[in-house]
Tab-separated table of N, CA and C in Angstrom:
chain	number	residue	atom	x	y	z
A	30	MET	N	-79.450	-34.797	29.257
A	30	MET	CA	-78.168	-34.675	29.960
A	30	MET	C	-77.606	-33.274	29.771
A	31	LEU	N	-77.223	-32.667	30.861
A	31	LEU	CA	-76.650	-31.328	30.823
A	31	LEU	C	-75.248	-31.357	30.235
A	32	THR	N	-74.873	-30.274	29.591
A	32	THR	CA	-73.480	-30.155	29.172
A	32	THR	C	-72.654	-29.843	30.414
A	33	GLU	N	-71.381	-30.082	30.311
A	33	GLU	CA	-70.496	-29.818	31.446
A	33	GLU	C	-70.518	-28.336	31.821
A	34	GLU	N	-70.539	-27.470	30.818
A	34	GLU	CA	-70.549	-26.028	31.069
A	34	GLU	C	-71.810	-25.619	31.841
A	35	THR	N	-72.952	-26.177	31.438
A	35	THR	CA	-74.211	-25.863	32.108
A	35	THR	C	-74.187	-26.359	33.549
A	36	LEU	N	-73.661	-27.570	33.748
A	36	LEU	CA	-73.571	-28.126	35.095
A	36	LEU	C	-72.696	-27.248	35.984
A	37	VAL	N	-71.561	-26.822	35.462
A	37	VAL	CA	-70.660	-25.962	36.237
A	37	VAL	C	-71.353	-24.644	36.572
A	38	GLN	N	-72.058	-24.081	35.593
A	38	GLN	CA	-72.805	-22.847	35.834
A	38	GLN	C	-73.818	-23.032	36.960
A	39	GLN	N	-74.550	-24.131	36.900
A	39	GLN	CA	-75.563	-24.402	37.923
A	39	GLN	C	-74.928	-24.642	39.291
A	40	LEU	N	-73.744	-25.245	39.316
A	40	LEU	CA	-73.039	-25.475	40.577
A	40	LEU	C	-72.593	-24.152	41.214
A	41	LYS	N	-72.361	-23.163	40.390
A	41	LYS	CA	-71.890	-21.869	40.886
A	41	LYS	C	-73.033	-20.933	41.274
A	42	GLU	N	-74.249	-21.264	40.882
A	42	GLU	CA	-75.425	-20.440	41.210
A	42	GLU	C	-76.060	-20.938	42.511
A	43	PRO	N	-76.256	-20.065	43.493
A	43	PRO	CA	-76.844	-20.488	44.775
A	43	PRO	C	-78.201	-21.183	44.641
A	44	ASP	N	-79.028	-20.726	43.716
A	44	ASP	CA	-80.377	-21.293	43.574
A	44	ASP	C	-80.372	-22.717	43.029
A	45	SER	N	-79.413	-23.048	42.184
A	45	SER	CA	-79.401	-24.368	41.545
A	45	SER	C	-78.276	-25.266	42.063
A	46	ARG	N	-77.471	-24.764	42.970
A	46	ARG	CA	-76.288	-25.481	43.445
A	46	ARG	C	-76.605	-26.858	44.029
A	47	SER	N	-77.585	-26.938	44.893
A	47	SER	CA	-77.900	-28.190	45.574
A	47	SER	C	-78.312	-29.286	44.592
A	48	LYS	N	-79.211	-28.962	43.693
A	48	LYS	CA	-79.694	-29.937	42.721
A	48	LYS	C	-78.580	-30.331	41.740
A	49	ALA	N	-77.793	-29.354	41.328
A	49	ALA	CA	-76.683	-29.614	40.409
A	49	ALA	C	-75.627	-30.503	41.069
A	50	PHE	N	-75.367	-30.255	42.367
A	50	PHE	CA	-74.382	-31.066	43.074
A	50	PHE	C	-74.866	-32.510	43.209
A	51	GLU	N	-76.133	-32.681	43.456
A	51	GLU	CA	-76.709	-34.022	43.532
A	51	GLU	C	-76.514	-34.757	42.201
A	52	LEU	N	-76.740	-34.061	41.103
A	52	LEU	CA	-76.531	-34.638	39.773
A	52	LEU	C	-75.058	-34.982	39.560
A	53	LEU	N	-74.187	-34.078	39.971
A	53	LEU	CA	-72.748	-34.304	39.852
A	53	LEU	C	-72.325	-35.558	40.613
A	54	VAL	N	-72.768	-35.680	41.846
A	54	VAL	CA	-72.424	-36.842	42.676
A	54	VAL	C	-72.950	-38.124	42.026
A	55	ASN	N	-74.206	-38.108	41.600
A	55	ASN	CA	-74.787	-39.307	40.981
A	55	ASN	C	-74.089	-39.683	39.681
A	56	THR	N	-73.599	-38.701	38.960
A	56	THR	CA	-72.925	-38.953	37.691
A	56	THR	C	-71.529	-39.536	37.882
A	57	TYR	N	-70.797	-39.032	38.867
A	57	TYR	CA	-69.379	-39.374	38.985
A	57	TYR	C	-68.997	-40.255	40.168
A	58	LYS	N	-69.916	-40.529	41.090
A	58	LYS	CA	-69.521	-41.217	42.320
A	58	LYS	C	-68.931	-42.604	42.074
A	59	GLN	N	-69.492	-43.356	41.163
A	59	GLN	CA	-68.992	-44.711	40.947
A	59	GLN	C	-67.593	-44.702	40.333
A	60	ARG	N	-67.385	-43.871	39.320
A	60	ARG	CA	-66.068	-43.809	38.682
A	60	ARG	C	-65.014	-43.322	39.655
A	61	LEU	N	-65.348	-42.285	40.431
A	61	LEU	CA	-64.381	-41.764	41.400
A	61	LEU	C	-64.144	-42.758	42.538
A	62	TYR	N	-65.195	-43.452	42.948
A	62	TYR	CA	-65.026	-44.461	44.004
A	62	TYR	C	-63.984	-45.498	43.569
A	63	TRP	N	-64.136	-46.036	42.373
A	63	TRP	CA	-63.214	-47.084	41.932
A	63	TRP	C	-61.804	-46.557	41.719
A	64	HIS	N	-61.684	-45.316	41.287
A	64	HIS	CA	-60.360	-44.701	41.160
A	64	HIS	C	-59.697	-44.617	42.535
A	65	ILE	N	-60.446	-44.124	43.512
A	65	ILE	CA	-59.927	-44.000	44.873
A	65	ILE	C	-59.666	-45.378	45.468
A	66	ARG	N	-60.555	-46.298	45.242
A	66	ARG	CA	-60.424	-47.657	45.805
A	66	ARG	C	-59.141	-48.324	45.332
A	67	ARG	N	-58.760	-48.090	44.079
A	67	ARG	CA	-57.518	-48.678	43.565
A	67	ARG	C	-56.287	-48.072	44.226
A	68	ILE	N	-56.440	-46.895	44.789
A	68	ILE	CA	-55.316	-46.253	45.486
A	68	ILE	C	-55.272	-46.685	46.951
A	69	VAL	N	-56.413	-46.639	47.635
A	69	VAL	CA	-56.429	-46.921	49.075
A	69	VAL	C	-56.764	-48.379	49.396
A	70	LEU	N	-57.277	-49.113	48.420
A	70	LEU	CA	-57.601	-50.539	48.467
A	70	LEU	C	-58.773	-50.929	49.377
A	71	ASP	N	-58.962	-50.253	50.487
A	71	ASP	CA	-60.000	-50.625	51.439
A	71	ASP	C	-61.321	-49.918	51.118
A	72	HIS	N	-62.425	-50.660	51.162
A	72	HIS	CA	-63.748	-50.115	50.830
A	72	HIS	C	-64.135	-48.946	51.731
A	73	ASP	N	-64.031	-49.130	53.041
A	73	ASP	CA	-64.434	-48.073	53.979
A	73	ASP	C	-63.568	-46.823	53.819
A	74	ASP	N	-62.267	-47.031	53.634
A	74	ASP	CA	-61.371	-45.892	53.401
A	74	ASP	C	-61.743	-45.177	52.111
A	75	ALA	N	-62.066	-45.943	51.075
A	75	ALA	CA	-62.448	-45.348	49.791
A	75	ALA	C	-63.716	-44.515	49.935
A	76	ASP	N	-64.678	-45.014	50.697
A	76	ASP	CA	-65.905	-44.246	50.943
A	76	ASP	C	-65.605	-42.925	51.643
A	77	ASP	N	-64.740	-42.977	52.661
A	77	ASP	CA	-64.372	-41.762	53.394
A	77	ASP	C	-63.666	-40.755	52.484
A	78	VAL	N	-62.713	-41.245	51.702
A	78	VAL	CA	-61.951	-40.364	50.809
A	78	VAL	C	-62.872	-39.782	49.736
A	79	LEU	N	-63.781	-40.597	49.216
A	79	LEU	CA	-64.729	-40.115	48.207
A	79	LEU	C	-65.584	-38.978	48.770
A	80	GLN	N	-66.060	-39.162	49.986
A	80	GLN	CA	-66.871	-38.120	50.624
A	80	GLN	C	-66.058	-36.832	50.780
A	81	ASN	N	-64.817	-36.970	51.235
A	81	ASN	CA	-63.952	-35.795	51.389
A	81	ASN	C	-63.685	-35.119	50.044
A	82	ALA	N	-63.500	-35.929	49.012
A	82	ALA	CA	-63.253	-35.373	47.680
A	82	ALA	C	-64.459	-34.571	47.201
A	83	PHE	N	-65.653	-35.109	47.382
A	83	PHE	CA	-66.850	-34.383	46.961
A	83	PHE	C	-67.055	-33.104	47.785
A	84	ILE	N	-66.698	-33.139	49.051
A	84	ILE	CA	-66.787	-31.933	49.881
A	84	ILE	C	-65.843	-30.861	49.327
A	85	LYS	N	-64.627	-31.276	48.957
A	85	LYS	CA	-63.666	-30.324	48.375
A	85	LYS	C	-64.168	-29.772	47.054
A	86	VAL	N	-64.758	-30.636	46.234
A	86	VAL	CA	-65.318	-30.180	44.953
A	86	VAL	C	-66.392	-29.123	45.224
A	87	PHE	N	-67.282	-29.420	46.147
A	87	PHE	CA	-68.376	-28.500	46.472
A	87	PHE	C	-67.838	-27.152	46.960
A	88	LYS	N	-66.868	-27.206	47.868
A	88	LYS	CA	-66.326	-25.978	48.450
A	88	LYS	C	-65.520	-25.153	47.449
A	89	ASN	N	-64.918	-25.826	46.475
A	89	ASN	CA	-63.988	-25.140	45.568
A	89	ASN	C	-64.507	-24.960	44.150
A	90	ILE	N	-65.774	-25.278	43.907
A	90	ILE	CA	-66.300	-25.190	42.547
A	90	ILE	C	-66.202	-23.776	41.987
A	91	ASP	N	-66.312	-22.772	42.835
A	91	ASP	CA	-66.200	-21.389	42.353
A	91	ASP	C	-64.799	-21.099	41.803
A	92	GLY	N	-63.819	-21.849	42.264
A	92	GLY	CA	-62.451	-21.673	41.777
A	92	GLY	C	-62.154	-22.459	40.505
A	93	PHE	N	-63.110	-23.272	40.060
A	93	PHE	CA	-62.914	-24.045	38.830
A	93	PHE	C	-62.978	-23.096	37.633
A	94	LYS	N	-61.881	-22.996	36.903
A	94	LYS	CA	-61.766	-22.030	35.810
A	94	LYS	C	-62.219	-22.594	34.463
A	95	GLY	N	-62.321	-23.910	34.357
A	95	GLY	CA	-62.688	-24.496	33.078
A	95	GLY	C	-61.505	-24.715	32.164
A	96	ASP	N	-60.270	-24.608	32.711
A	96	ASP	CA	-59.072	-24.857	31.900
A	96	ASP	C	-58.957	-26.325	31.524
A	97	SER	N	-59.542	-27.176	32.333
A	97	SER	CA	-59.569	-28.611	32.056
A	97	SER	C	-61.030	-29.049	32.128
A	98	LYS	N	-61.262	-30.307	31.832
A	98	LYS	CA	-62.620	-30.833	31.970
A	98	LYS	C	-62.949	-30.926	33.457
A	99	LEU	N	-64.214	-30.774	33.789
A	99	LEU	CA	-64.663	-30.887	35.168
A	99	LEU	C	-64.264	-32.242	35.743
A	100	TYR	N	-64.459	-33.285	34.963
A	100	TYR	CA	-64.109	-34.633	35.383
A	100	TYR	C	-62.626	-34.738	35.738
A	101	SER	N	-61.764	-34.171	34.902
A	101	SER	CA	-60.318	-34.209	35.171
A	101	SER	C	-59.987	-33.463	36.458
A	102	TRP	N	-60.621	-32.327	36.650
A	102	TRP	CA	-60.405	-31.535	37.861
A	102	TRP	C	-60.823	-32.326	39.094
A	103	MET	N	-61.974	-32.986	39.026
A	103	MET	CA	-62.459	-33.792	40.156
A	103	MET	C	-61.554	-35.003	40.385
A	104	TYR	N	-61.082	-35.607	39.311
A	104	TYR	CA	-60.163	-36.742	39.410
A	104	TYR	C	-58.896	-36.331	40.140
A	105	ARG	N	-58.395	-35.132	39.813
A	105	ARG	CA	-57.182	-34.630	40.455
A	105	ARG	C	-57.427	-34.437	41.946
A	106	ILE	N	-58.576	-33.891	42.291
A	106	ILE	CA	-58.928	-33.704	43.707
A	106	ILE	C	-59.015	-35.060	44.399
A	107	ALA	N	-59.695	-36.024	43.781
A	107	ALA	CA	-59.849	-37.362	44.367
A	107	ALA	C	-58.488	-38.039	44.541
A	108	THR	N	-57.630	-37.896	43.546
A	108	THR	CA	-56.283	-38.487	43.609
A	108	THR	C	-55.504	-37.884	44.765
A	109	ASN	N	-55.509	-36.559	44.857
A	109	ASN	CA	-54.780	-35.881	45.935
A	109	ASN	C	-55.336	-36.242	47.308
A	110	GLU	N	-56.653	-36.350	47.408
A	110	GLU	CA	-57.273	-36.745	48.678
A	110	GLU	C	-56.839	-38.167	49.074
A	111	ALA	N	-56.829	-39.072	48.104
A	111	ALA	CA	-56.449	-40.466	48.383
A	111	ALA	C	-54.983	-40.556	48.811
A	112	LEU	N	-54.110	-39.847	48.111
A	112	LEU	CA	-52.687	-39.878	48.459
A	112	LEU	C	-52.440	-39.232	49.815
A	113	SER	N	-53.128	-38.145	50.076
A	113	SER	CA	-53.018	-37.480	51.375
A	113	SER	C	-53.510	-38.399	52.494
A	114	PHE	N	-54.606	-39.096	52.236
A	114	PHE	CA	-55.153	-40.044	53.204
A	114	PHE	C	-54.111	-41.127	53.528
A	115	LEU	N	-53.457	-41.662	52.503
A	115	LEU	CA	-52.456	-42.716	52.726
A	115	LEU	C	-51.261	-42.194	53.521
A	116	ARG	N	-50.817	-40.972	53.212
A	116	ARG	CA	-49.695	-40.397	53.971
A	116	ARG	C	-50.062	-40.240	55.447
A	117	THR	N	-51.275	-39.738	55.688
A	117	THR	CA	-51.743	-39.561	57.066
A	117	THR	C	-51.860	-40.911	57.772
A	118	LYS	N	-52.393	-41.892	57.065
A	118	LYS	CA	-52.570	-43.223	57.653
A	118	LYS	C	-51.224	-43.859	57.992
A	119	SER	N	-50.244	-43.727	57.090
A	119	SER	CA	-48.930	-44.327	57.369
A	119	SER	C	-48.259	-43.646	58.564
A	120	LYS	N	-48.412	-42.323	58.682
A	120	LYS	CA	-47.847	-41.612	59.837
A	120	LYS	C	-48.542	-42.037	61.124
A	121	ARG	N	-49.885	-42.123	61.075
A	121	ARG	CA	-50.663	-42.497	62.260
A	121	ARG	C	-50.287	-43.893	62.748
A	122	LEU	N	-50.028	-44.800	61.812
A	122	LEU	CA	-49.680	-46.172	62.172
A	122	LEU	C	-48.178	-46.364	62.391
A	123	GLY	N	-47.404	-45.327	62.101
A	123	GLY	CA	-45.952	-45.418	62.261
A	123	GLY	C	-45.310	-46.371	61.262
A	124	LEU	N	-45.854	-46.412	60.050
A	124	LEU	CA	-45.348	-47.317	59.024
A	124	LEU	C	-44.765	-46.527	57.855
A	125	SER	N	-43.813	-47.130	57.163
A	125	SER	CA	-43.330	-46.530	55.922
A	125	SER	C	-44.422	-46.710	54.869
A	126	ASP	N	-44.308	-45.971	53.778
A	126	ASP	CA	-45.305	-46.104	52.709
A	126	ASP	C	-45.344	-47.536	52.172
A	127	GLY	N	-44.178	-48.147	52.029
A	127	GLY	CA	-44.103	-49.529	51.529
A	127	GLY	C	-44.742	-50.517	52.489
A	128	ALA	N	-44.484	-50.329	53.775
A	128	ALA	CA	-45.069	-51.228	54.783
A	128	ALA	C	-46.585	-51.078	54.821
A	129	LEU	N	-47.054	-49.849	54.661
A	129	LEU	CA	-48.503	-49.621	54.626
A	129	LEU	C	-49.113	-50.309	53.406
A	130	GLN	N	-48.473	-50.183	52.251
A	130	GLN	CA	-48.967	-50.846	51.034
A	130	GLN	C	-49.036	-52.360	51.243
A	131	ASP	N	-47.991	-52.929	51.827
A	131	ASP	CA	-47.974	-54.376	52.089
A	131	ASP	C	-49.144	-54.778	52.994
A	132	ARG	N	-49.355	-53.998	54.042
A	132	ARG	CA	-50.441	-54.293	54.984
A	132	ARG	C	-51.800	-54.185	54.286
A	133	MET	N	-51.957	-53.173	53.445
A	133	MET	CA	-53.231	-52.970	52.750
A	133	MET	C	-53.517	-54.124	51.782
A	134	VAL	N	-52.497	-54.565	51.061
A	134	VAL	CA	-52.686	-55.677	50.119
A	134	VAL	C	-53.031	-56.949	50.879
A	135	GLU	N	-52.335	-57.191	51.986
A	135	GLU	CA	-52.623	-58.386	52.785
A	135	GLU	C	-54.054	-58.361	53.337
A	136	SER	N	-54.524	-57.177	53.701
A	136	SER	CA	-55.878	-57.088	54.254
A	136	SER	C	-56.957	-57.255	53.186
A	137	LEU	N	-56.575	-57.184	51.921
A	137	LEU	CA	-57.549	-57.405	50.838
A	137	LEU	C	-58.179	-58.793	50.924
A	138	GLN	N	-57.392	-59.771	51.338
A	138	GLN	CA	-57.905	-61.138	51.425
A	138	GLN	C	-59.085	-61.237	52.388
A	139	ALA	N	-59.078	-60.425	53.429
A	139	ALA	CA	-60.148	-60.472	54.430
A	139	ALA	C	-61.281	-59.491	54.118
A	140	ASP	N	-61.089	-58.649	53.093
A	140	ASP	CA	-62.075	-57.629	52.747
A	140	ASP	C	-63.276	-58.263	52.050
A	141	VAL	N	-64.445	-58.165	52.665
A	141	VAL	CA	-65.651	-58.777	52.086
A	141	VAL	C	-66.057	-58.100	50.779
A	142	TYR	N	-65.549	-56.884	50.534
A	142	TYR	CA	-65.883	-56.165	49.309
A	142	TYR	C	-64.923	-56.478	48.173
A	143	PHE	N	-63.826	-57.190	48.459
A	143	PHE	CA	-62.875	-57.551	47.415
A	143	PHE	C	-63.391	-58.776	46.685
A	144	GLU	N	-63.635	-58.610	45.396
A	144	GLU	CA	-64.247	-59.685	44.623
A	144	GLU	C	-63.247	-60.444	43.763
A	145	GLY	N	-61.975	-60.145	43.925
A	145	GLY	CA	-60.969	-60.776	43.093
A	145	GLY	C	-60.606	-62.164	43.569
A	146	ASP	N	-59.940	-62.888	42.694
A	146	ASP	CA	-59.457	-64.220	43.025
A	146	ASP	C	-57.958	-64.135	43.339
A	147	ALA	N	-57.309	-65.273	43.389
A	147	ALA	CA	-55.881	-65.313	43.729
A	147	ALA	C	-55.045	-64.539	42.702
A	148	ILE	N	-55.445	-64.587	41.454
A	148	ILE	CA	-54.704	-63.880	40.406
A	148	ILE	C	-54.837	-62.370	40.601
A	149	GLN	N	-56.042	-61.918	40.907
A	149	GLN	CA	-56.253	-60.486	41.170
A	149	GLN	C	-55.433	-60.031	42.374
A	150	LEU	N	-55.370	-60.868	43.382
A	150	LEU	CA	-54.599	-60.537	44.576
A	150	LEU	C	-53.113	-60.413	44.235
A	151	LYS	N	-52.604	-61.336	43.420
A	151	LYS	CA	-51.193	-61.254	42.983
A	151	LYS	C	-50.950	-59.973	42.192
A	152	LEU	N	-51.910	-59.628	41.324
A	152	LEU	CA	-51.763	-58.397	40.551
A	152	LEU	C	-51.728	-57.190	41.480
A	153	GLN	N	-52.601	-57.163	42.487
A	153	GLN	CA	-52.603	-56.052	43.444
A	153	GLN	C	-51.282	-55.983	44.211
A	154	LYS	N	-50.716	-57.131	44.543
A	154	LYS	CA	-49.411	-57.153	45.220
A	154	LYS	C	-48.327	-56.588	44.307
A	155	ALA	N	-48.394	-56.949	43.029
A	155	ALA	CA	-47.413	-56.442	42.070
A	155	ALA	C	-47.550	-54.926	41.917
A	156	ILE	N	-48.773	-54.445	41.811
A	156	ILE	CA	-49.016	-53.012	41.662
A	156	ILE	C	-48.523	-52.259	42.896
A	157	ALA	N	-48.690	-52.857	44.063
A	157	ALA	CA	-48.271	-52.219	45.318
A	157	ALA	C	-46.763	-51.981	45.367
A	158	THR	N	-45.988	-52.733	44.585
A	158	THR	CA	-44.531	-52.555	44.585
A	158	THR	C	-44.086	-51.365	43.739
A	159	LEU	N	-44.988	-50.807	42.943
A	159	LEU	CA	-44.627	-49.713	42.049
A	159	LEU	C	-44.485	-48.394	42.802
A	160	PRO	N	-43.643	-47.502	42.285
A	160	PRO	CA	-43.615	-46.144	42.838
A	160	PRO	C	-44.986	-45.495	42.646
A	161	GLU	N	-45.296	-44.517	43.481
A	161	GLU	CA	-46.633	-43.905	43.517
A	161	GLU	C	-47.133	-43.457	42.144
A	162	LYS	N	-46.305	-42.724	41.408
A	162	LYS	CA	-46.751	-42.189	40.121
A	162	LYS	C	-47.016	-43.309	39.115
A	163	GLN	N	-46.134	-44.304	39.059
A	163	GLN	CA	-46.348	-45.432	38.147
A	163	GLN	C	-47.621	-46.189	38.516
A	164	LYS	N	-47.866	-46.313	39.798
A	164	LYS	CA	-49.070	-46.993	40.272
A	164	LYS	C	-50.325	-46.263	39.782
A	165	LEU	N	-50.333	-44.949	39.945
A	165	LEU	CA	-51.468	-44.138	39.497
A	165	LEU	C	-51.677	-44.292	37.990
A	166	ILE	N	-50.602	-44.148	37.248
A	166	ILE	CA	-50.692	-44.218	35.786
A	166	ILE	C	-51.157	-45.601	35.351
A	167	PHE	N	-50.594	-46.644	35.952
A	167	PHE	CA	-50.995	-48.004	35.580
A	167	PHE	C	-52.481	-48.220	35.853
A	168	ASN	N	-52.942	-47.841	37.032
A	168	ASN	CA	-54.359	-48.023	37.377
A	168	ASN	C	-55.277	-47.267	36.425
A	169	MET	N	-54.922	-46.023	36.126
A	169	MET	CA	-55.777	-45.223	35.245
A	169	MET	C	-55.822	-45.791	33.829
A	170	LYS	N	-54.684	-46.274	33.357
A	170	LYS	CA	-54.632	-46.789	31.980
A	170	LYS	C	-55.196	-48.206	31.903
A	171	TYR	N	-54.781	-49.078	32.799
A	171	TYR	CA	-55.144	-50.490	32.719
A	171	TYR	C	-56.584	-50.745	33.178
A	172	PHE	N	-56.934	-50.267	34.350
A	172	PHE	CA	-58.259	-50.560	34.908
A	172	PHE	C	-59.340	-49.598	34.414
A	173	GLU	N	-58.995	-48.322	34.381
A	173	GLU	CA	-60.003	-47.324	34.032
A	173	GLU	C	-60.044	-47.026	32.540
A	174	GLU	N	-59.059	-47.540	31.825
A	174	GLU	CA	-58.969	-47.409	30.369
A	174	GLU	C	-59.037	-45.955	29.908
A	175	LEU	N	-58.405	-45.067	30.682
A	175	LEU	CA	-58.347	-43.666	30.284
A	175	LEU	C	-57.308	-43.497	29.184
A	176	LYS	N	-57.527	-42.526	28.337
A	176	LYS	CA	-56.559	-42.198	27.285
A	176	LYS	C	-55.401	-41.447	27.923
A	177	TYR	N	-54.233	-41.530	27.272
A	177	TYR	CA	-53.062	-40.830	27.805
A	177	TYR	C	-53.325	-39.327	27.953
A	178	GLU	N	-54.079	-38.758	27.022
A	178	GLU	CA	-54.383	-37.332	27.078
A	178	GLU	C	-55.195	-36.997	28.334
A	179	GLU	N	-56.121	-37.869	28.704
A	179	GLU	CA	-56.920	-37.644	29.914
A	179	GLU	C	-56.055	-37.756	31.165
A	180	ILE	N	-55.204	-38.775	31.184
A	180	ILE	CA	-54.307	-38.957	32.336
A	180	ILE	C	-53.363	-37.763	32.445
A	181	SER	N	-52.894	-37.289	31.305
A	181	SER	CA	-52.006	-36.135	31.272
A	181	SER	C	-52.671	-34.910	31.897
A	182	GLU	N	-53.944	-34.714	31.592
A	182	GLU	CA	-54.691	-33.591	32.145
A	182	GLU	C	-54.886	-33.754	33.658
A	183	ILE	N	-55.168	-34.972	34.086
A	183	ILE	CA	-55.413	-35.238	35.512
A	183	ILE	C	-54.134	-35.077	36.332
A	184	LEU	N	-53.051	-35.674	35.850
A	184	LEU	CA	-51.799	-35.664	36.613
A	184	LEU	C	-50.887	-34.495	36.253
A	185	GLU	N	-51.325	-33.711	35.272
A	185	GLU	CA	-50.557	-32.551	34.815
A	185	GLU	C	-49.124	-32.929	34.457
A	186	THR	N	-49.006	-33.881	33.554
A	186	THR	CA	-47.703	-34.341	33.089
A	186	THR	C	-47.785	-34.637	31.594
A	187	SER	N	-46.655	-34.801	30.958
A	187	SER	CA	-46.644	-34.982	29.504
A	187	SER	C	-47.096	-36.387	29.102
A	188	VAL	N	-47.660	-36.484	27.907
A	188	VAL	CA	-48.107	-37.772	27.380
A	188	VAL	C	-46.917	-38.706	27.202
A	189	GLY	N	-45.801	-38.166	26.717
A	189	GLY	CA	-44.601	-38.985	26.526
A	189	GLY	C	-44.106	-39.588	27.829
A	190	GLY	N	-44.087	-38.776	28.862
A	190	GLY	CA	-43.687	-39.264	30.186
A	190	GLY	C	-44.623	-40.329	30.705
A	191	LEU	N	-45.929	-40.159	30.441
A	191	LEU	CA	-46.926	-41.149	30.874
A	191	LEU	C	-46.711	-42.486	30.179
A	192	LYS	N	-46.464	-42.420	28.881
A	192	LYS	CA	-46.253	-43.657	28.116
A	192	LYS	C	-45.037	-44.414	28.643
A	193	ALA	N	-43.976	-43.674	28.927
A	193	ALA	CA	-42.764	-44.302	29.466
A	193	ALA	C	-43.041	-44.910	30.845
A	194	SER	N	-43.746	-44.170	31.691
A	194	SER	CA	-44.069	-44.675	33.033
A	194	SER	C	-44.959	-45.906	32.967
A	195	TYR	N	-45.940	-45.897	32.085
A	195	TYR	CA	-46.832	-47.050	31.946
A	195	TYR	C	-46.049	-48.273	31.456
A	196	HIS	N	-45.162	-48.051	30.503
A	196	HIS	CA	-44.347	-49.160	29.986
A	196	HIS	C	-43.478	-49.743	31.099
A	197	LEU	N	-42.820	-48.875	31.866
A	197	LEU	CA	-41.980	-49.334	32.978
A	197	LEU	C	-42.808	-50.086	34.020
A	198	ALA	N	-43.967	-49.545	34.341
A	198	ALA	CA	-44.843	-50.190	35.322
A	198	ALA	C	-45.259	-51.575	34.835
A	199	SER	N	-45.623	-51.676	33.586
A	199	SER	CA	-46.031	-52.966	33.017
A	199	SER	C	-44.898	-53.989	33.097
A	200	LYS	N	-43.694	-53.543	32.786
A	200	LYS	CA	-42.529	-54.444	32.833
A	200	LYS	C	-42.248	-54.891	34.271
A	201	LYS	N	-42.359	-53.982	35.232
A	201	LYS	CA	-42.125	-54.331	36.635
A	201	LYS	C	-43.180	-55.317	37.134
A	202	ILE	N	-44.424	-55.094	36.745
A	202	ILE	CA	-45.500	-55.996	37.154
A	202	ILE	C	-45.285	-57.367	36.539
A	203	GLU	N	-44.921	-57.395	35.276
A	203	GLU	CA	-44.658	-58.664	34.590
A	203	GLU	C	-43.516	-59.421	35.282
A	204	ALA	N	-42.449	-58.713	35.620
A	204	ALA	CA	-41.313	-59.342	36.302
A	204	ALA	C	-41.737	-59.863	37.676
A	205	TYR	N	-42.512	-59.095	38.404
A	205	TYR	CA	-42.992	-59.526	39.726
A	205	TYR	C	-43.823	-60.791	39.607
A	206	LEU	N	-44.737	-60.806	38.654
A	206	LEU	CA	-45.629	-61.971	38.502
A	206	LEU	C	-44.859	-63.213	38.066
A	207	ARG	N	-43.786	-63.033	37.313
A	207	ARG	CA	-42.977	-64.191	36.916
A	207	ARG	C	-42.204	-64.782	38.090
A	208	GLN	N	-41.845	-63.910	39.045
A	208	GLN	CA	-41.136	-64.353	40.250
A	208	GLN	C	-42.035	-65.213	41.132
A	209	GLU	N	-43.290	-64.782	41.233
A	209	GLU	CA	-44.240	-65.428	42.152
A	209	GLU	C	-44.518	-66.854	41.798
């Protein structure tokens, strides 16, 4: 297994770029897919956003300074791509962000790729009620089991703020589930 520094070096070299990028995609595609999927909810949309995220990574790798981990940098790109995709989709459909979230959660029931049961669906509905940042933090901490330090690097925010946001998100989800 290559070190991250070696992989980045190979990505920046024209002779090794193609092979290194293939390794990068194979290494991170599943983790990034699920991160994006938790934001956009739909399988096909997640595939599209993932492809766009990898294209951005490929085009911008020369600008990667190494101030953060490569994974964190790619996560940030994937997150921004997913959020941008949702904003564009809500504008195209003429829906508010909340209405789009409601529609996306409702369509989960018909999604052949959604493997959750009724409880998972309720949890997704509860998560959909959260503000965008709390939703991101909750998904990264709860589902992806990232450490606060990693989330802090990805979202470029303080660990203390993340802990508070995660706590608030958890309380809101708990209250929502008790109502249901």
